[in-house]
Coordinates of C-alpha atoms in Angstrom, one line a residue:
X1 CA 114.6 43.7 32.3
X2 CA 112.9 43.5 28.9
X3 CA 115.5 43.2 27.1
X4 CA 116.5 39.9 29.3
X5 CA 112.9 38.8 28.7
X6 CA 113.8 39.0 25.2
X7 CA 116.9 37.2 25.1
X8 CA 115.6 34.4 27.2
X9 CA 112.7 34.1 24.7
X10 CA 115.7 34.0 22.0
X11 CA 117.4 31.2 23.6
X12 CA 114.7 28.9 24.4
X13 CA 113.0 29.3 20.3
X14 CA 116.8 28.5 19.3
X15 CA 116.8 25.2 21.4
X16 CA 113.3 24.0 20.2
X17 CA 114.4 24.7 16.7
X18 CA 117.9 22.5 17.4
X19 CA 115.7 20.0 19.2
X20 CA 113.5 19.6 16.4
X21 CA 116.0 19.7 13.8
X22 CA 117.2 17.0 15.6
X23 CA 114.1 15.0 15.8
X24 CA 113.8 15.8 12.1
X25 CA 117.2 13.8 11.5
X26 CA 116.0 10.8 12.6
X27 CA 112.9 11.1 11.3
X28 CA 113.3 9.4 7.6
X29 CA 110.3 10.8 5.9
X30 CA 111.2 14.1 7.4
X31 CA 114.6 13.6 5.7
X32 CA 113.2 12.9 2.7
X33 CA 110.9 14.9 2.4
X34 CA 114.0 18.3 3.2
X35 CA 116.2 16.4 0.6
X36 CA 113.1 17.2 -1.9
X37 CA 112.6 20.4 -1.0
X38 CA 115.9 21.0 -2.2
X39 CA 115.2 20.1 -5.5
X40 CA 114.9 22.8 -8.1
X41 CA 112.6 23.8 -11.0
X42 CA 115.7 23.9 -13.0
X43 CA 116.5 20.2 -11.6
X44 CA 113.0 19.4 -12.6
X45 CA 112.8 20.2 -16.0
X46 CA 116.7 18.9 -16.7
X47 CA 115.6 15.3 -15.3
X48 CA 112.3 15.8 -17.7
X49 CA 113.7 17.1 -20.9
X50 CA 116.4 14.5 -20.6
X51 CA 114.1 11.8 -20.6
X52 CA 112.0 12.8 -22.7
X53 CA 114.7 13.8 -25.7
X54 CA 116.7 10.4 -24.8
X55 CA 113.2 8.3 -25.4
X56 CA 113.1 10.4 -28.9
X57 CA 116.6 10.4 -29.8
X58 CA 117.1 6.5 -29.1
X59 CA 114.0 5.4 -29.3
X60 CA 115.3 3.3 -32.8
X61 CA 117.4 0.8 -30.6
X62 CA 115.2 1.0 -27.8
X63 CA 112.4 -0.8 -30.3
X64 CA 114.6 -3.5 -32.0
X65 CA 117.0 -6.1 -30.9
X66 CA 120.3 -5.6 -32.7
X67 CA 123.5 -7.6 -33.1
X68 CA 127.1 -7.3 -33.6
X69 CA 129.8 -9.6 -32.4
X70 CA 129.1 -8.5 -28.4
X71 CA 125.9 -8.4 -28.4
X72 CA 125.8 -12.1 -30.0
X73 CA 128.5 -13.7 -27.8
X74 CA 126.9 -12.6 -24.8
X75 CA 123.5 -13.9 -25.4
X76 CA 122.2 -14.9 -21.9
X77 CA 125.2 -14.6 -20.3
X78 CA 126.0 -13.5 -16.8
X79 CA 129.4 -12.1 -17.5
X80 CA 131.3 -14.0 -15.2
X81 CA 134.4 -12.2 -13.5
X82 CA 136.6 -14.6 -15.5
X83 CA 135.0 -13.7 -19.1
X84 CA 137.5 -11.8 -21.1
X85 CA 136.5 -8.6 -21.3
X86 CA 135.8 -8.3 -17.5
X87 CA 138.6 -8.7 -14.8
X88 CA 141.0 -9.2 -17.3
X89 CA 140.4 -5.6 -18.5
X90 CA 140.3 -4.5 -15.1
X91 CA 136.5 -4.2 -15.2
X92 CA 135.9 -6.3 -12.0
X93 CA 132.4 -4.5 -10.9
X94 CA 130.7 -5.3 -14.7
X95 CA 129.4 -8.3 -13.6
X96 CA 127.2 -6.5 -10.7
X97 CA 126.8 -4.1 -12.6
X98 CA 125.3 -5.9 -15.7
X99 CA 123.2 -8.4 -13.7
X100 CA 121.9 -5.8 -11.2
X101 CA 118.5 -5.6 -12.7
X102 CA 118.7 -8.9 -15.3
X103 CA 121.1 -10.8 -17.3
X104 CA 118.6 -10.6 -20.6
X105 CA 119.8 -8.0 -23.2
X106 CA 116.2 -6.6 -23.4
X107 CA 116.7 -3.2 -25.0
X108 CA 113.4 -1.7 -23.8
X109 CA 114.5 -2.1 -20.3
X110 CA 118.1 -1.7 -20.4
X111 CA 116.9 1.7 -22.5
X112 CA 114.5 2.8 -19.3
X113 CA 117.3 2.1 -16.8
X114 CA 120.2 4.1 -18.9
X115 CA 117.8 6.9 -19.5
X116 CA 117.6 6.8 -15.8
X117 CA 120.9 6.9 -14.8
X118 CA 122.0 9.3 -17.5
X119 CA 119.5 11.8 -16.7
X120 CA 119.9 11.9 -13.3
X121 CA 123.4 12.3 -14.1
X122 CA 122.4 15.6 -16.0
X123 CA 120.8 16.4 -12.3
X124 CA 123.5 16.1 -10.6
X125 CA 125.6 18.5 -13.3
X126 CA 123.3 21.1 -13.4
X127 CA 123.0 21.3 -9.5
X128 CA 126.8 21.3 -9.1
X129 CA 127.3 24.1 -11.5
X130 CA 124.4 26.1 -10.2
X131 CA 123.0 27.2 -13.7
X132 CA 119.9 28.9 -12.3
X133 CA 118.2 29.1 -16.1
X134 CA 115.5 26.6 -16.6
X135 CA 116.5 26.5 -20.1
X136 CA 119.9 26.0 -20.4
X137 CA 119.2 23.4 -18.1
X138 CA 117.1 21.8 -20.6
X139 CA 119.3 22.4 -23.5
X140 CA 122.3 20.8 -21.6
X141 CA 120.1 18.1 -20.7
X142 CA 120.0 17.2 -24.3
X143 CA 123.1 17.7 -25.7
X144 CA 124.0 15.4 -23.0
X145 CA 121.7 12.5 -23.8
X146 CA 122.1 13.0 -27.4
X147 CA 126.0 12.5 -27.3
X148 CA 126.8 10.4 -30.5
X149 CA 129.3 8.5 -27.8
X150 CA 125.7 6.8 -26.9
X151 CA 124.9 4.7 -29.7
X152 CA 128.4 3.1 -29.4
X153 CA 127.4 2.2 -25.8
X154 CA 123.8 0.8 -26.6
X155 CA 125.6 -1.4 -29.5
X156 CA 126.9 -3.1 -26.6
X157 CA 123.8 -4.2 -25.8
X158 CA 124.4 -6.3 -22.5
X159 CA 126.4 -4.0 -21.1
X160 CA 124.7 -0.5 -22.1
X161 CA 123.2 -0.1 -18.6
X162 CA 126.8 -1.1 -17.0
X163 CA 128.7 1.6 -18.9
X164 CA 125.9 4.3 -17.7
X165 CA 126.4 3.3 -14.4
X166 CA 130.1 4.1 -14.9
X167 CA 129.0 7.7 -15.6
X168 CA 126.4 8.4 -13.1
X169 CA 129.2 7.1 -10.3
X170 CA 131.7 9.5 -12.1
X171 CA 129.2 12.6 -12.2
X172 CA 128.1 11.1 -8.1
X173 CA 132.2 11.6 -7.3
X174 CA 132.3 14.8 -8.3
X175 CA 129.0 15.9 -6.9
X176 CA 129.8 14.5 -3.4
X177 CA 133.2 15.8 -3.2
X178 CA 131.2 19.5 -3.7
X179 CA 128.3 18.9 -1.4
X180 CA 129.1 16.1 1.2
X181 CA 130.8 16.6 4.5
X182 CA 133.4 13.7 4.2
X183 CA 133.6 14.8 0.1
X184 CA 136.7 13.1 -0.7
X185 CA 136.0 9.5 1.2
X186 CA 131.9 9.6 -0.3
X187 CA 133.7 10.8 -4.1
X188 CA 136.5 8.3 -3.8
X189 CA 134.1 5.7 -3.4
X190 CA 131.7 6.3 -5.9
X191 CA 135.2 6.8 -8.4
X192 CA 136.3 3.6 -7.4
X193 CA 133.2 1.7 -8.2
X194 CA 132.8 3.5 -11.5
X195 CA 136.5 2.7 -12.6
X196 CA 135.3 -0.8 -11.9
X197 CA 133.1 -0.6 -14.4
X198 CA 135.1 1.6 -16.9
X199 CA 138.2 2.8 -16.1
X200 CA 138.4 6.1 -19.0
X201 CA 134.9 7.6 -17.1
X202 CA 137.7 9.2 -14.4
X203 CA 137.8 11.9 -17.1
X204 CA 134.0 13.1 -16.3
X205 CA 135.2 13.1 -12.6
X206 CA 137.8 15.1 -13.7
X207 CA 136.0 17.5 -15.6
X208 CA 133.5 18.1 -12.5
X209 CA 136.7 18.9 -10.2
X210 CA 137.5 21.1 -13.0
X211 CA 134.2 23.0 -13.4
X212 CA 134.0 23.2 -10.0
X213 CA 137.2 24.9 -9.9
X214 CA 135.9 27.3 -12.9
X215 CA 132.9 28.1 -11.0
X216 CA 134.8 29.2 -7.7
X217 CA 136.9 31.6 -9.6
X218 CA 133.5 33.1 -10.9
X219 CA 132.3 33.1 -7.2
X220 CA 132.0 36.6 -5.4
X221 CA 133.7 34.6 -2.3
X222 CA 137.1 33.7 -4.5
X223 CA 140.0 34.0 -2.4
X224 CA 143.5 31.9 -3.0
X225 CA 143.7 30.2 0.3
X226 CA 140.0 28.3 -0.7
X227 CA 140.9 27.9 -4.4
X228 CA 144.0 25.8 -3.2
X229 CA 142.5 23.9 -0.8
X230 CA 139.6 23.2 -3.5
X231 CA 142.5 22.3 -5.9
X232 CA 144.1 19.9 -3.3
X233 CA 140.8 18.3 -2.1
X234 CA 139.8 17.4 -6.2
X235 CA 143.6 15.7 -6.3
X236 CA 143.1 14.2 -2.9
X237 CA 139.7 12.7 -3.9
X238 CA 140.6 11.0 -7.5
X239 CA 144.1 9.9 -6.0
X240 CA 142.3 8.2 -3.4
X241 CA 139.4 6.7 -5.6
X242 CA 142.0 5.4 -8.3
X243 CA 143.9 3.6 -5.6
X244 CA 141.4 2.0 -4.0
X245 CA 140.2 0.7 -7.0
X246 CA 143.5 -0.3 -8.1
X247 CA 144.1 -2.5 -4.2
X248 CA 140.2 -3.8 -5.4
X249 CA 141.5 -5.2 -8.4
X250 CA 144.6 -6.4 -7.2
X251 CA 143.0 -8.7 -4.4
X252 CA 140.5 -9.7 -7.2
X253 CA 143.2 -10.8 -9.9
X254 CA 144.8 -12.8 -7.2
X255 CA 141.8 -14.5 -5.8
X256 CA 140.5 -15.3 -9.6
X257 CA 144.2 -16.1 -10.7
X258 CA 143.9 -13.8 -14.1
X259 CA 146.4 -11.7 -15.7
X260 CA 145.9 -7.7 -17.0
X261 CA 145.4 -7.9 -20.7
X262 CA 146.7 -5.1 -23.3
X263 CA 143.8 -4.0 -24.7
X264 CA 144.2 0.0 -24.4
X265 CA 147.3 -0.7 -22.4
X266 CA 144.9 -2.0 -19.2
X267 CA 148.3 -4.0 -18.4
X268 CA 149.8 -0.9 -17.4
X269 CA 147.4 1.5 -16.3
X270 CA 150.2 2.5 -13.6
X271 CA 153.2 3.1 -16.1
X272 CA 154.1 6.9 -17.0
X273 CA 157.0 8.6 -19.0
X274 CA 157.2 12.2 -19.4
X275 CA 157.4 11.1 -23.1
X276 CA 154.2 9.5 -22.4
X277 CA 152.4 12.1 -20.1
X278 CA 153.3 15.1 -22.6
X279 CA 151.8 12.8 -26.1
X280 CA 149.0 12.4 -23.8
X281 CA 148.8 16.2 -23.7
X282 CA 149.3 16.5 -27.1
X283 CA 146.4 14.2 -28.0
X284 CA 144.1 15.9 -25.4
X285 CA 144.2 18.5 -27.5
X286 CA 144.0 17.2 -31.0
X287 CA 141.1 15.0 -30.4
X288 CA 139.0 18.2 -28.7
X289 CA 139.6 20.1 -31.9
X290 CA 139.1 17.1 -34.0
X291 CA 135.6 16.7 -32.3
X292 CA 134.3 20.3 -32.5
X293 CA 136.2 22.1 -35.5
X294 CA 136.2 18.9 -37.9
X295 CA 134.3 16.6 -39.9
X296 CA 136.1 13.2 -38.7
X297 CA 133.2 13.2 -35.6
X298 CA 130.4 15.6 -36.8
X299 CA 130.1 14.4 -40.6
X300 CA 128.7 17.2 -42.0
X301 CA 130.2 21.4 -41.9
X302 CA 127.2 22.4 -40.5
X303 CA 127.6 21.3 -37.2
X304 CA 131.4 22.2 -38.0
X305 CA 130.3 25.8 -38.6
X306 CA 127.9 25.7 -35.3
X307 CA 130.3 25.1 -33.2
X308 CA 133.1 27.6 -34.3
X309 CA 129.8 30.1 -33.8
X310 CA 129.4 28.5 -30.2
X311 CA 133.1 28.8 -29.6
X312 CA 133.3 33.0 -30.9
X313 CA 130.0 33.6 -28.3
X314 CA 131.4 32.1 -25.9
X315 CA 135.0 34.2 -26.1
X316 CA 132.1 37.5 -26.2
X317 CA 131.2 36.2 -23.0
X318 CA 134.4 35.6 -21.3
X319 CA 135.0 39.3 -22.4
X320 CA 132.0 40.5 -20.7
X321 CA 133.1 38.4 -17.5
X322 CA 136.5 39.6 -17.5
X323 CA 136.0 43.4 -18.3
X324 CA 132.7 44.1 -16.6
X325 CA 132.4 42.2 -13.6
X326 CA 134.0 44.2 -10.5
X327 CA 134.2 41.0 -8.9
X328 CA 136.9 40.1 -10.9
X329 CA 139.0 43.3 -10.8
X330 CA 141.5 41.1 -8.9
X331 CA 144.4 40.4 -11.8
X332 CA 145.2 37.4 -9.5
X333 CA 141.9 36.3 -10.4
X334 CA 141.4 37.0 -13.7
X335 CA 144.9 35.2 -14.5
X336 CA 143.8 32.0 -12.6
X337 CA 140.5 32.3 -14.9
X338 CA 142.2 32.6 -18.2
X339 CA 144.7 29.5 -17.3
X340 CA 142.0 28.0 -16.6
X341 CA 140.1 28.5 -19.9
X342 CA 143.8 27.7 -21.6
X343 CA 143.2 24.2 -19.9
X344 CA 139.8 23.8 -20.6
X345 CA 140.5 20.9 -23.6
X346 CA 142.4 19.3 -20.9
X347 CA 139.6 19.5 -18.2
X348 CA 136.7 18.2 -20.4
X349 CA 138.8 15.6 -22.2
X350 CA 141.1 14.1 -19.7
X351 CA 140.5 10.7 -21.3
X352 CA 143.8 11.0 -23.7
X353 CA 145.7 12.6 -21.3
X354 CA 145.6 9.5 -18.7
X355 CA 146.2 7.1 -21.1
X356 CA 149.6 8.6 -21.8
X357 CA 152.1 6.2 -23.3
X358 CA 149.2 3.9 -23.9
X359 CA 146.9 6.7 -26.1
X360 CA 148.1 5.2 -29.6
X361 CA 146.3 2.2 -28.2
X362 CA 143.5 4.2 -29.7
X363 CA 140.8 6.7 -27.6
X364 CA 137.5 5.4 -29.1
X365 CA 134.0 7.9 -29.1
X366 CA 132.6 6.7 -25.9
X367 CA 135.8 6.9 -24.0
X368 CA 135.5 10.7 -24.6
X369 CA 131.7 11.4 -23.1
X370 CA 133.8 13.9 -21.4
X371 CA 133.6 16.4 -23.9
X372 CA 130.0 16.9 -23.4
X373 CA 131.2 18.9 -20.6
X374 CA 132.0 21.9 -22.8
X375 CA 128.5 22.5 -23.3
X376 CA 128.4 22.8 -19.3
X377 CA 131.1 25.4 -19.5
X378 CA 128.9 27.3 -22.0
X379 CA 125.7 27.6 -20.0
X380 CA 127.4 28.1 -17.1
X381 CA 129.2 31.7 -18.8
X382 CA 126.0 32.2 -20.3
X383 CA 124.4 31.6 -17.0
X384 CA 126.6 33.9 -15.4
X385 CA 125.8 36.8 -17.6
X386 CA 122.7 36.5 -17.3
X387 CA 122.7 36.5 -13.1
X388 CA 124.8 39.7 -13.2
X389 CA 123.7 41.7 -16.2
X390 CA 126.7 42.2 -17.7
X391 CA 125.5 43.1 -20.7
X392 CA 124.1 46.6 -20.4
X393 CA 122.1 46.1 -23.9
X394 CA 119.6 44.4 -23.3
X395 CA 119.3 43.9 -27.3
X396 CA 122.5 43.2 -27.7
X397 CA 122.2 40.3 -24.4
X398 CA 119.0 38.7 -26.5
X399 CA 120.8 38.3 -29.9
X400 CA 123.7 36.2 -28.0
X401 CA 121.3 34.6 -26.2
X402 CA 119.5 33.2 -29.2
X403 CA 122.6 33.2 -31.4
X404 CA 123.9 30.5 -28.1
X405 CA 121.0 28.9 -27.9
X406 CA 120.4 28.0 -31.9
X407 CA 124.0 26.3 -32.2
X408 CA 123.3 23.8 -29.5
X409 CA 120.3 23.0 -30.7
X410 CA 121.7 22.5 -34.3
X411 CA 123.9 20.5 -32.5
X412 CA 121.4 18.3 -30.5
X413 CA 119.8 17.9 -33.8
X414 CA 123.1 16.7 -35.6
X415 CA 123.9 14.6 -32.6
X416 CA 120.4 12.7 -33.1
X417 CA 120.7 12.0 -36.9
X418 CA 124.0 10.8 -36.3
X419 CA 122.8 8.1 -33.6
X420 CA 119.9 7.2 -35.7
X421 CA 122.1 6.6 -38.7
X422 CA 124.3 4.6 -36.6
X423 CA 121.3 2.5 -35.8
X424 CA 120.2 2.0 -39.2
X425 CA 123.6 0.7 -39.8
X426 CA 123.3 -1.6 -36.9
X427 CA 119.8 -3.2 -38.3
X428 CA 121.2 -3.5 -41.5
X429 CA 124.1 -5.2 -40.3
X430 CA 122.1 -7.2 -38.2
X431 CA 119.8 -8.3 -40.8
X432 CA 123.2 -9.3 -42.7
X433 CA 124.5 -11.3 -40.4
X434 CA 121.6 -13.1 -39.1
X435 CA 120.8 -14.2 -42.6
X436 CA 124.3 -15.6 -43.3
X437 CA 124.0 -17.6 -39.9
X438 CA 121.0 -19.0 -40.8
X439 CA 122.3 -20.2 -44.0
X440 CA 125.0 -21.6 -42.8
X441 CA 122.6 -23.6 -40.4
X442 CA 120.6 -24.5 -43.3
X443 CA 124.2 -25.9 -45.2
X444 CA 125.6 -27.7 -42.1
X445 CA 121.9 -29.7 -42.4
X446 CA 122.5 -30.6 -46.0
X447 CA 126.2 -32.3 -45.3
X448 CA 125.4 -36.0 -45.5
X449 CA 125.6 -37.8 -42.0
X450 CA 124.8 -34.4 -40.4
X451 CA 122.6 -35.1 -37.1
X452 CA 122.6 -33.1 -33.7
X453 CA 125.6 -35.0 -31.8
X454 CA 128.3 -34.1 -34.5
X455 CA 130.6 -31.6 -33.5
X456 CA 130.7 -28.2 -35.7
X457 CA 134.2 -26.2 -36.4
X458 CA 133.4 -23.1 -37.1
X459 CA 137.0 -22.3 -38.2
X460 CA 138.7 -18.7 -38.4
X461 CA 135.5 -17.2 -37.9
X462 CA 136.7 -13.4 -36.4
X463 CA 136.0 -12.2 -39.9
X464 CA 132.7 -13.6 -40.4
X465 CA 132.2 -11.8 -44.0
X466 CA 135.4 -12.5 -45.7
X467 CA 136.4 -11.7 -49.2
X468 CA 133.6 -12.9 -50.5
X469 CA 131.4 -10.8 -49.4
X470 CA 133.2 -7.6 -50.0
X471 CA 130.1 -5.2 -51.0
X472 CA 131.3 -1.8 -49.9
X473 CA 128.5 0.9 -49.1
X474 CA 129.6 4.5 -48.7
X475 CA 127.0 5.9 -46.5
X476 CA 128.1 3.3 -43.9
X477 CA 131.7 4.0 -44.1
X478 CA 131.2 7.5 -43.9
X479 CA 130.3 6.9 -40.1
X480 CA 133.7 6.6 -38.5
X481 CA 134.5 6.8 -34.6
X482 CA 131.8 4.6 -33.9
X483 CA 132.7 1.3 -33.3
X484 CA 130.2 -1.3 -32.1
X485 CA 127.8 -0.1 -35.1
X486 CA 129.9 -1.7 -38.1
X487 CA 131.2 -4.9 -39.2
X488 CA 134.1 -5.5 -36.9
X489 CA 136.2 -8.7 -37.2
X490 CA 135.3 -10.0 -33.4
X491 CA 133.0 -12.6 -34.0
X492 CA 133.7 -16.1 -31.9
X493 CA 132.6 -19.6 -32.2
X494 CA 130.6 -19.1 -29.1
X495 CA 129.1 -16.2 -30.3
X496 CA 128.0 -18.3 -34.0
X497 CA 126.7 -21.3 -31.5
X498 CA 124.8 -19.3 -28.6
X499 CA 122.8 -17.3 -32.2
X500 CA 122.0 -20.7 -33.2
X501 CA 120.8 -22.2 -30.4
X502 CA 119.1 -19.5 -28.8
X503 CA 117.4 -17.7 -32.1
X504 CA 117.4 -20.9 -34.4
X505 CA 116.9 -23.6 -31.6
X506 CA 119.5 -25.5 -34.0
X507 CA 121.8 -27.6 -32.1
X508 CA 125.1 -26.9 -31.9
X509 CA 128.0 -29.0 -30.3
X510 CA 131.3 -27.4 -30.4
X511 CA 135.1 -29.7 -31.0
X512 CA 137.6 -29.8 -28.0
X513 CA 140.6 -27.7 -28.5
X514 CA 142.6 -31.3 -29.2
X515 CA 140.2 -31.9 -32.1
X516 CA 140.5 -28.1 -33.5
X517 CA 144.5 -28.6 -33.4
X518 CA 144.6 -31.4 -34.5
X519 CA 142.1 -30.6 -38.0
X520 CA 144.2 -27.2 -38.2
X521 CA 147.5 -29.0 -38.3
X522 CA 145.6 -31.6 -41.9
X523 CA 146.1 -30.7 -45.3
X524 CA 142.7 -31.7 -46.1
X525 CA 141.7 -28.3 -44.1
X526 CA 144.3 -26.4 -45.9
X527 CA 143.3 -27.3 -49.2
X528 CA 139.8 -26.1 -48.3
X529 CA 138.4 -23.2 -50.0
X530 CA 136.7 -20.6 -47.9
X531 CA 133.1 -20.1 -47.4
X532 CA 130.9 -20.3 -49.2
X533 CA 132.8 -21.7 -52.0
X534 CA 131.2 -25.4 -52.6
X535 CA 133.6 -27.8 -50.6
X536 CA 134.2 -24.6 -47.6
X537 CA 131.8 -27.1 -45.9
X538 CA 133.3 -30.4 -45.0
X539 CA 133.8 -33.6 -42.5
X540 CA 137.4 -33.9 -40.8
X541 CA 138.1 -36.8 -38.6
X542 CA 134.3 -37.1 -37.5
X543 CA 134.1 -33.1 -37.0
X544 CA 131.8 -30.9 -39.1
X545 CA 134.4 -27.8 -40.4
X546 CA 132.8 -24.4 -41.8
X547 CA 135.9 -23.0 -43.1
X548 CA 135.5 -18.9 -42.8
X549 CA 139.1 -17.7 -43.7
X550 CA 142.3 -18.8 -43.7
X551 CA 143.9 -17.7 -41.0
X552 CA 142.5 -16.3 -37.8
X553 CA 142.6 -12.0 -38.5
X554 CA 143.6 -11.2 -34.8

């Protein structure tokens, strides 16, 4: 009799939990309020230290406007869906995406929102891969934020906050795919907005299916049957989020009327060979090594050396995993493990590898954020070890742990002189470029007959400083793989006339496209010398001409 007493008190505290669990669902600050509770210490301090090191380590662009040839052709734009460098290069969500707080290129905001995104991004990471130390947390946090990738992105002022959007939506694929009940519809969603922004962030996707398979082969539940399935549900999810974004912009090309361009082989984003798939491979792998185990990225052996230090600690740890954990006493296992380690260039670097055919297009720094990644791998093994004590001296445990924790930190700290010298390089040639505009401005007012209504040609202008102002300064060129923070030969008309009138208030009306022909096709504007050689300013046919080169360079 007690013991149905008991049961019947069992049953009725089970219902009045469900009912209230139920009541709790549709209660939204209850909901809230659980989905909090679920954040970590670890979580915490990763969103904190992220912040905080992203303030400090970009704080230079944050606090001063900069220009290149972007930046200065998209002066209070809204980036319309027919601009270039938006639908036409498959981008069809940058326009949202840009405007969704402001169309002004304010770099103090844009720097607030991108911090935002990226380290809740870092969140998102550490929570996925379950790294349980505070501190690694922390210290992936930063390498994160500090990637060099970044300053190419903020260089691109108008955009910056679009292309961390792209990456939060990438990192918010993989996470829901791991932790949401419909995984691969919530994942292919987010993946399909993000490619909508910028299509080479599928590789951070990538990379989280790919840790997240790494991490189940380290699980004490590992079995085949769940590995496959994971396997087939990461596949099913980025299949899925690629073609929806591929039917998006399909409908969009054909509502707009715009073709594909070529840049990076947009045109045929759809096209593989075997050729193509396997130089793909092959340039996965070069450009991982490249990064880590060269100078071409990291500038300086240092960081070289650090790396190659990271890389031996982290091979001690995969021997500790193998040979000491029981769980792993499964050869089944333990071969899945090491193929996957074989392929881990491939899974934090996919960027190459989809481009295929299309990779000697060129794979530029930011494309391959991906590669931040590895440093994920790392905590996670060192996380790992730490959980399960596989190292049985303790001594021995703290000297790796130090050793593993000074070479990303060396890192970090290599990572942030290289941004900052990438922004110095950007106010320098910012202060270059402004200059030359304004004195041109200040020549266009000396022509005689010059007034506001006369039409101004600024011809062949992509290579704004031509050979006459060839001053070449070493410490600038020695910053390579970052493009955005140079002198690149992009500059437009529109982008000279929107810095005049919006900066200079000078009033600039440009020809017709008739009236350009038409001057192009004159002797008189052949015979011109280039500026600012005396005469490189002139009047043709009623049209002010500011003669920049001879030809167009692209």
């Amino acid at each position: 009799m007690e013991r149905f007493i008991n049961d019947k008190r069992k049953i009725f505290y089970l219902k009045a939990v469900g009912e209230d669990y139920m009541k709790k669902e549709w209660n939204i600050s209850t909901y809230i309020t659980d989905k909090c509770n679920h954040i970590t210490d670890v979580m915490k301090y990763t969103f904190i230290a992220t912040m905080a090191i992203g303030l400090i380590a970009h704080f230079y662009v944050f606090s001063n406007k900069f220009m290149n040839y972007f930046e200065m052709g998209n002066i209070l734009t809204t980036m319309a869906i027919t601009k270039g460098d938006t639908l036409s290069f498959g981008r069809w969500f940058v326009p949202t995406a840009t405007n969704l707080f402001t169309k002004y290129s304010i770099p103090s905001v844009t720097g607030f929102i991108t911090l935002l995104y990226l380290s809740i991004a870092a969140v998102l990471i550490v929570d996925l891969l379950g790294i349980k130390s505070k501190l690694y947390g922390c210290l992936f946090g930063a390498a994160w934020i500090t990637f060099p990738g970044l300053a190419c992105i903020y260089s691109f002022g108008v955009n910056a906050d679009a292309f961390c959007l792209s990456l939060l939506l990438a990192v918010a694929a993989g996470y829901a795919l791991e932790k949401c009940k419909y995984g691969i519809v919530m994942g292919s969603i987010f993946l399909c907005f993000s490619l909508g922004i910028y299509q080479p962030y599928m590789s951070i996707t990538i990379a989280l299916v790919f840790l997240g398979l790494l991490r189940n082969v380290l699980s004490e539940e590992f079995c085949y049957k769940n590995f496959c399935k994971k396997f087939l549900k990461g596949i099913g999810m980025l299949a899925l989020g690629f073609s929806l974004y591929y039917a998006v912009l399909q409908v969009m090309l054909a509502i707009v009327d715009v073709t594909l361009s070529g840049y990076h082989g947009v045109d045929s984003m759809t096209s593989f060979t075997l050729k193509g798939i396997a130089k793909g491979l092959v340039y996965t792998y070069i450009y991982f090594f490249q990064y880590f185990f060269t100078t071409a990225y990291l500038y300086t052996w240092t960081r070289v050396v650090g790396n190659i230090i990271a890389g031996i600690l982290f091979f001690i740890l995969l021997q500790r995993i193998i040979k000491k954990n029981k769980e792993l006493s499964n050869k089944f296992q333990t071969s899945i493990l090491m193929i996957l380690v074989i392929f881990i260039p491939l899974g934090v670097n996919a960027a190459p590898f989809l481009m295929a055919d299309r990779v000697g297009n060129g794979v530029d720094r930011y494309m391959i954020f991906a590669m931040m990644f590895l440093w994920a791998v790392f905590f996670m093994a060192l996380d790992y070890v730490k959980e399960k004590e596989l190292f049985g001296n303790q001594n021995l445990h703290s000297i790796i742990n130090i050793l593993s924790c000074g070479v990303v930190i060396i890192g970090i700290l290599g990572s942030y002189l290289i941004c900052n010298q990438a922004y110095y390089r950007m106010e320098a040639n910012t202060q270059a470029t402004t200059t030359l505009i304004e004195h041109i401005a200040v020549k266009i007012e000396e022509i005689p007959g010059w007034n506001k209504d006369k039409p101004i040609y600024f011809a062949n202008c992509e290579t704004l400083f031509n050979s006459n102002y060839e001053v070449i300064i070493p410490e600038f060129e020695e910053l390579e793989f970052m493009p955005g923070t140079g002198l690149f030969p992009y500059y437009s008309e529109n982008a000279i006339a929107r810095y005049m009138k919006v900066y200079l208030h000078f009033p600039v009306e440009l020809p017709t496209s008739q009236q350009k022909e038409d001057i192009l096709l004159l002797d008189e504007f052949d015979t011109m010398p280039i500026y600012p050689t005396e005469g490189s300013i002139s009047f043709i046919n009623g049209v002010i001409v500011v003669k920049f080169n001879e030809t167009e360079t692209n």
